[in-house]
Amino acid sequence: MGGNNRSIEQVFYIKAGDFASAGEASSQIKKTLKQLGVDSGVVRRATIAAYEAEMNLIIHSIGGELKLKVTPETIIITAEDKGPGIPDIDLAMQEGYSTAPEIARELGFGAGMGLPNIKRNADRLNIQSKVGEGTLVEIYFDIKAR
Amino acid sequence: MKIEEICRLLNAKLLTGQELLDREVFSACASDLMSDILSYVKNQTVLLTGLTNAHVIKMAEILEVTAIVFVGGRMPANEVVDMARKMGVVVLVTEYTMYEACGRLYSAGLPGCTREL
């Protein structure tokens, strides 16, 4: 068994409305990626996307999981929740469109840039959502050959 | 532009980072919207904002912002300053409003963070 095929996985549980812990999972993801020696530009993009996804879980979901998976070729950040789901994904992807509540806006969040910002930072993005069932956001980053 | 010069141009009060004054920044980003900050901030950037909550500091850590300037004389709470100190982020407070603070840095040659126009 060589070290080549190793992949690691970390799971963080994100509580709805838990602004006090906001950013902790993303900070940990950043730390892990740095320790793995991932290119700093990729770490930066992945951390920003993770942070946006983490905030989305806190602001919009009833709670969920933020997951980091690192394989030798790819970093996958997954945000998965059990609801309430996104009625119109195209609309949610538009810059400036936001359904964030006042409490999030008072803190400076909810400008309607979250998903667009995730897309801009990612190499690939997959969003699936069903109202009443939940949302799955998979964010992919290619690890450059060093 | 060195933090020291930013401090001078904005007549700012230094709350943390005395030992980091000779650090260099290459751009500035100004916003009160977290998501704007997240989409525009680059490496070695100074962030100007009117938001003084703890999330700004956490975000600064995630984005590796070199310095934060709180505009309009807004003083952050002590625990926010302590957090910044632990994370090695320079924190400045200026009496200038957002518009004037940005204008002063921009006229002194510090560019913004706009993506390619």
Tab-separated table of C-alpha atoms in Angstrom:
chain	number	residue	atom	x	y	z
A	1	MET	CA	0.000	0.000	0.000
A	2	GLY	CA	1.635	3.220	-1.126
A	3	GLY	CA	0.528	6.697	-0.071
A	4	ASN	CA	-0.743	7.448	-3.553
A	5	ASN	CA	-4.307	6.275	-3.315
A	6	ARG	CA	-5.023	7.610	0.098
A	7	SER	CA	-7.984	9.860	0.464
A	8	ILE	CA	-9.195	11.633	3.561
A	9	GLU	CA	-12.649	12.656	4.649
A	10	GLN	CA	-13.873	15.067	7.301
A	11	VAL	CA	-17.472	15.754	8.282
A	12	PHE	CA	-18.751	18.834	10.122
A	13	TYR	CA	-22.261	19.169	11.471
A	14	ILE	CA	-23.665	22.639	10.919
A	15	LYS	CA	-26.574	23.859	13.027
A	16	ALA	CA	-29.225	26.168	11.574
A	17	GLY	CA	-28.895	29.736	12.837
A	18	ASP	CA	-25.635	29.055	14.689
A	19	PHE	CA	-23.886	32.286	13.768
A	20	ALA	CA	-21.600	32.057	16.809
A	21	SER	CA	-19.752	29.037	15.357
A	22	ALA	CA	-19.892	30.272	11.771
A	23	GLY	CA	-16.649	29.772	9.910
A	24	GLU	CA	-15.189	27.137	12.229
A	25	ALA	CA	-15.709	24.252	9.826
A	26	SER	CA	-14.207	26.262	6.965
A	27	SER	CA	-11.211	27.234	9.087
A	28	GLN	CA	-10.640	23.558	9.845
A	29	ILE	CA	-10.960	22.687	6.153
A	30	LYS	CA	-8.385	25.344	5.338
A	31	LYS	CA	-6.033	23.951	7.975
A	32	THR	CA	-6.405	20.394	6.662
A	33	LEU	CA	-5.769	21.410	3.042
A	34	LYS	CA	-2.696	23.406	4.059
A	35	GLN	CA	-1.351	20.455	6.046
A	36	LEU	CA	-1.828	18.258	2.980
A	37	GLY	CA	0.375	20.656	1.053
A	38	VAL	CA	-2.286	21.685	-1.470
A	39	ASP	CA	-1.372	24.652	-3.699
A	40	SER	CA	-2.161	27.885	-1.827
A	41	GLY	CA	-4.340	29.261	-4.635
A	42	VAL	CA	-6.472	26.112	-4.551
A	43	VAL	CA	-6.641	26.257	-0.749
A	44	ARG	CA	-7.878	29.826	-1.002
A	45	ARG	CA	-10.609	29.030	-3.549
A	46	ALA	CA	-11.714	25.928	-1.665
A	47	THR	CA	-11.843	27.744	1.665
A	48	ILE	CA	-13.902	30.631	0.263
A	49	ALA	CA	-16.354	28.168	-1.308
A	50	ALA	CA	-16.511	26.148	1.927
A	51	TYR	CA	-17.212	29.291	3.915
A	52	GLU	CA	-20.039	30.350	1.582
A	53	ALA	CA	-21.503	26.835	1.742
A	54	GLU	CA	-21.197	26.793	5.531
A	55	MET	CA	-22.969	30.167	5.783
A	56	ASN	CA	-25.692	28.935	3.447
A	57	LEU	CA	-26.309	25.961	5.748
A	58	ILE	CA	-26.496	28.265	8.780
A	59	ILE	CA	-28.683	30.901	7.129
A	60	HIS	CA	-30.947	28.892	4.845
A	61	SER	CA	-31.137	25.251	5.898
A	62	ILE	CA	-32.646	23.488	8.861
A	63	GLY	CA	-29.117	22.206	9.516
A	64	GLY	CA	-26.860	19.862	7.648
A	65	GLU	CA	-23.389	18.554	6.969
A	66	LEU	CA	-20.342	20.136	5.421
A	67	LYS	CA	-17.979	17.473	4.152
A	68	LEU	CA	-14.423	17.588	2.887
A	69	LYS	CA	-13.045	14.793	0.763
A	70	VAL	CA	-9.550	14.898	-0.631
A	71	THR	CA	-8.279	12.366	-3.127
A	72	PRO	CA	-4.898	12.603	-4.890
A	73	GLU	CA	-6.567	14.408	-7.834
A	74	THR	CA	-9.555	16.247	-6.414
A	75	ILE	CA	-10.921	18.172	-3.465
A	76	ILE	CA	-14.658	17.761	-3.015
A	77	ILE	CA	-16.574	19.954	-0.613
A	78	THR	CA	-20.137	18.840	-0.066
A	79	ALA	CA	-22.944	20.676	1.704
A	80	GLU	CA	-25.977	18.551	2.332
A	81	ASP	CA	-29.135	19.395	4.221
A	82	LYS	CA	-32.613	18.032	4.800
A	83	GLY	CA	-34.480	21.162	3.799
A	84	PRO	CA	-36.203	23.360	3.042
A	85	GLY	CA	-34.810	23.097	-0.508
A	86	ILE	CA	-34.350	25.685	-3.274
A	87	PRO	CA	-37.471	26.265	-5.416
A	88	ASP	CA	-35.597	27.814	-8.373
A	89	ILE	CA	-31.859	27.051	-8.638
A	90	ASP	CA	-31.335	29.325	-11.679
A	91	LEU	CA	-32.727	32.234	-9.703
A	92	ALA	CA	-30.604	31.352	-6.665
A	93	MET	CA	-27.520	31.372	-8.906
A	94	GLN	CA	-28.152	34.989	-9.943
A	95	GLU	CA	-25.851	37.538	-8.340
A	96	GLY	CA	-27.831	39.716	-5.965
A	97	TYR	CA	-30.833	37.415	-5.595
A	98	SER	CA	-31.282	36.629	-1.923
A	99	THR	CA	-33.864	35.158	0.413
A	100	ALA	CA	-31.748	35.706	3.533
A	101	PRO	CA	-33.609	36.847	6.651
A	102	GLU	CA	-32.992	40.170	8.376
A	103	ILE	CA	-30.828	38.603	11.109
A	104	ALA	CA	-28.289	37.463	8.488
A	105	ARG	CA	-28.348	40.806	6.685
A	106	GLU	CA	-27.682	42.722	9.899
A	107	LEU	CA	-24.392	40.832	10.175
A	108	GLY	CA	-23.484	41.696	6.592
A	109	PHE	CA	-24.508	38.371	5.040
A	110	GLY	CA	-27.263	37.669	2.556
A	111	ALA	CA	-26.126	39.839	-0.342
A	112	GLY	CA	-27.106	37.175	-2.839
A	113	MET	CA	-23.535	36.339	-3.803
A	114	GLY	CA	-23.103	33.011	-2.059
A	115	LEU	CA	-23.846	30.459	-4.774
A	116	PRO	CA	-22.401	32.638	-7.588
A	117	ASN	CA	-19.252	33.038	-5.536
A	118	ILE	CA	-19.037	29.278	-4.969
A	119	LYS	CA	-19.383	28.738	-8.720
A	120	ARG	CA	-16.672	31.257	-9.529
A	121	ASN	CA	-14.202	29.636	-7.178
A	122	ALA	CA	-14.966	26.027	-8.087
A	123	ASP	CA	-13.628	23.976	-10.977
A	124	ARG	CA	-16.982	22.163	-11.160
A	125	LEU	CA	-20.236	22.537	-9.281
A	126	ASN	CA	-23.251	20.293	-8.907
A	127	ILE	CA	-26.418	21.477	-7.172
A	128	GLN	CA	-29.469	19.323	-6.632
A	129	SER	CA	-32.431	20.464	-4.643
A	130	LYS	CA	-35.979	19.464	-3.987
A	131	VAL	CA	-38.384	21.575	-1.979
A	132	GLY	CA	-39.352	19.777	1.194
A	133	GLU	CA	-36.512	17.267	0.841
A	134	GLY	CA	-33.247	19.136	0.870
A	135	THR	CA	-30.268	20.427	-1.051
A	136	LEU	CA	-26.989	18.878	-2.110
A	137	VAL	CA	-24.145	21.132	-3.228
A	138	GLU	CA	-20.998	19.417	-4.489
A	139	ILE	CA	-18.010	21.630	-5.162
A	140	TYR	CA	-15.004	20.203	-7.007
A	141	PHE	CA	-11.445	21.485	-7.175
A	142	ASP	CA	-8.714	19.906	-9.257
A	143	ILE	CA	-5.422	19.516	-7.505
A	144	LYS	CA	-2.729	20.634	-9.876
A	145	ALA	CA	0.064	18.200	-10.533
A	146	ARG	CA	3.093	19.352	-8.641
B	1	MET	CA	1.734	50.258	0.012
B	2	LYS	CA	2.895	49.607	3.554
B	3	ILE	CA	0.403	49.422	6.431
B	4	GLU	CA	2.349	52.228	8.007
B	5	GLU	CA	1.477	54.527	5.109
B	6	ILE	CA	-2.197	53.520	5.233
B	7	CYS	CA	-2.179	54.375	8.896
B	8	ARG	CA	-0.694	57.788	8.127
B	9	LEU	CA	-2.981	58.577	5.161
B	10	LEU	CA	-6.085	57.719	7.192
B	11	ASN	CA	-4.812	59.301	10.393
B	12	ALA	CA	-5.828	55.972	11.867
B	13	LYS	CA	-5.589	54.546	15.327
B	14	LEU	CA	-3.778	51.216	15.489
B	15	LEU	CA	-5.601	48.660	17.657
B	16	THR	CA	-3.482	45.595	16.873
B	17	GLY	CA	-0.419	44.788	14.810
B	18	GLN	CA	2.223	47.304	15.921
B	19	GLU	CA	4.855	44.791	14.814
B	20	LEU	CA	3.277	44.345	11.367
B	21	LEU	CA	3.389	47.966	10.175
B	22	ASP	CA	5.978	47.277	7.489
B	23	ARG	CA	3.799	44.639	5.815
B	24	GLU	CA	2.895	45.429	2.225
B	25	VAL	CA	-0.563	45.395	0.606
B	26	PHE	CA	-1.199	45.553	-3.131
B	27	SER	CA	-4.922	46.315	-3.195
B	28	ALA	CA	-7.874	47.467	-1.143
B	29	CYS	CA	-11.443	46.249	-0.900
B	30	ALA	CA	-14.253	48.229	0.737
B	31	SER	CA	-17.683	46.868	1.544
B	32	ASP	CA	-20.229	46.250	4.263
B	33	LEU	CA	-21.413	43.075	2.581
B	34	MET	CA	-19.625	39.880	3.577
B	35	SER	CA	-20.272	38.240	0.251
B	36	ASP	CA	-18.793	41.185	-1.664
B	37	ILE	CA	-15.734	40.934	0.485
B	38	LEU	CA	-15.567	37.191	-0.149
B	39	SER	CA	-15.833	37.644	-3.892
B	40	TYR	CA	-13.395	40.511	-4.310
B	41	VAL	CA	-10.608	40.246	-1.766
B	42	LYS	CA	-7.269	39.139	-3.205
B	43	ASN	CA	-3.976	38.263	-1.614
B	44	GLN	CA	-2.327	40.980	0.462
B	45	THR	CA	-5.345	43.217	0.623
B	46	VAL	CA	-6.497	45.820	3.099
B	47	LEU	CA	-10.198	45.618	3.887
B	48	LEU	CA	-12.195	48.762	4.659
B	49	THR	CA	-15.555	48.191	6.297
B	50	GLY	CA	-18.135	49.584	8.641
B	51	LEU	CA	-18.988	46.146	10.000
B	52	THR	CA	-17.343	45.546	13.354
B	53	ASN	CA	-18.742	42.133	14.301
B	54	ALA	CA	-16.636	39.029	14.939
B	55	HIS	CA	-17.554	37.537	11.538
B	56	VAL	CA	-15.408	40.161	9.816
B	57	ILE	CA	-12.361	38.909	11.706
B	58	LYS	CA	-13.152	35.248	10.983
B	59	MET	CA	-13.543	36.107	7.331
B	60	ALA	CA	-10.305	38.076	7.359
B	61	GLU	CA	-8.593	34.953	8.647
B	62	ILE	CA	-10.132	32.776	5.953
B	63	LEU	CA	-9.169	35.254	3.213
B	64	GLU	CA	-5.793	36.061	4.775
B	65	VAL	CA	-6.541	39.766	4.733
B	66	THR	CA	-3.468	41.720	5.820
B	67	ALA	CA	-5.257	44.582	7.563
B	68	ILE	CA	-8.776	45.732	8.403
B	69	VAL	CA	-9.721	49.400	8.600
B	70	PHE	CA	-12.925	50.216	10.443
B	71	VAL	CA	-14.245	53.422	8.921
B	72	GLY	CA	-16.343	56.240	10.348
B	73	GLY	CA	-14.696	55.914	13.760
B	74	ARG	CA	-16.461	52.622	14.515
B	75	MET	CA	-14.717	50.933	17.414
B	76	PRO	CA	-14.946	47.133	17.530
B	77	ALA	CA	-15.648	45.405	20.846
B	78	ASN	CA	-12.641	44.276	22.895
B	79	GLU	CA	-13.218	40.589	22.156
B	80	VAL	CA	-13.209	41.358	18.426
B	81	VAL	CA	-9.856	43.121	18.773
B	82	ASP	CA	-8.473	40.201	20.831
B	83	MET	CA	-9.552	37.770	18.123
B	84	ALA	CA	-7.761	39.840	15.476
B	85	ARG	CA	-4.628	40.001	17.597
B	86	LYS	CA	-4.557	36.207	17.942
B	87	MET	CA	-5.001	35.797	14.205
B	88	GLY	CA	-2.258	38.256	13.317
B	89	VAL	CA	-4.518	40.715	11.511
B	90	VAL	CA	-3.723	44.429	11.730
B	91	VAL	CA	-6.734	46.465	12.903
B	92	LEU	CA	-7.033	50.191	12.305
B	93	VAL	CA	-9.813	52.656	13.066
B	94	THR	CA	-10.181	55.865	11.087
B	95	GLU	CA	-12.543	58.782	11.622
B	96	TYR	CA	-12.835	59.219	7.855
B	97	THR	CA	-16.043	57.874	6.323
B	98	MET	CA	-15.899	54.991	3.845
B	99	TYR	CA	-15.912	57.387	0.862
B	100	GLU	CA	-13.122	59.577	2.168
B	101	ALA	CA	-10.992	56.708	3.444
B	102	CYS	CA	-11.194	54.951	0.054
B	103	GLY	CA	-10.522	58.203	-1.801
B	104	ARG	CA	-7.410	58.889	0.200
B	105	LEU	CA	-5.924	55.437	-0.403
B	106	TYR	CA	-6.902	55.392	-4.062
B	107	SER	CA	-5.406	58.800	-4.790
B	108	ALA	CA	-2.230	57.665	-3.099
B	109	GLY	CA	-1.995	54.880	-5.709
B	110	LEU	CA	-3.517	51.830	-3.993
B	111	PRO	CA	-5.673	49.994	-6.560
B	112	GLY	CA	-8.988	48.226	-5.934
B	113	CYS	CA	-9.951	44.573	-6.280
B	114	THR	CA	-12.297	44.709	-9.268
B	115	ARG	CA	-12.176	41.608	-11.395
B	116	GLU	CA	-11.093	42.116	-14.992
B	117	LEU	CA	-13.227	44.872	-16.569
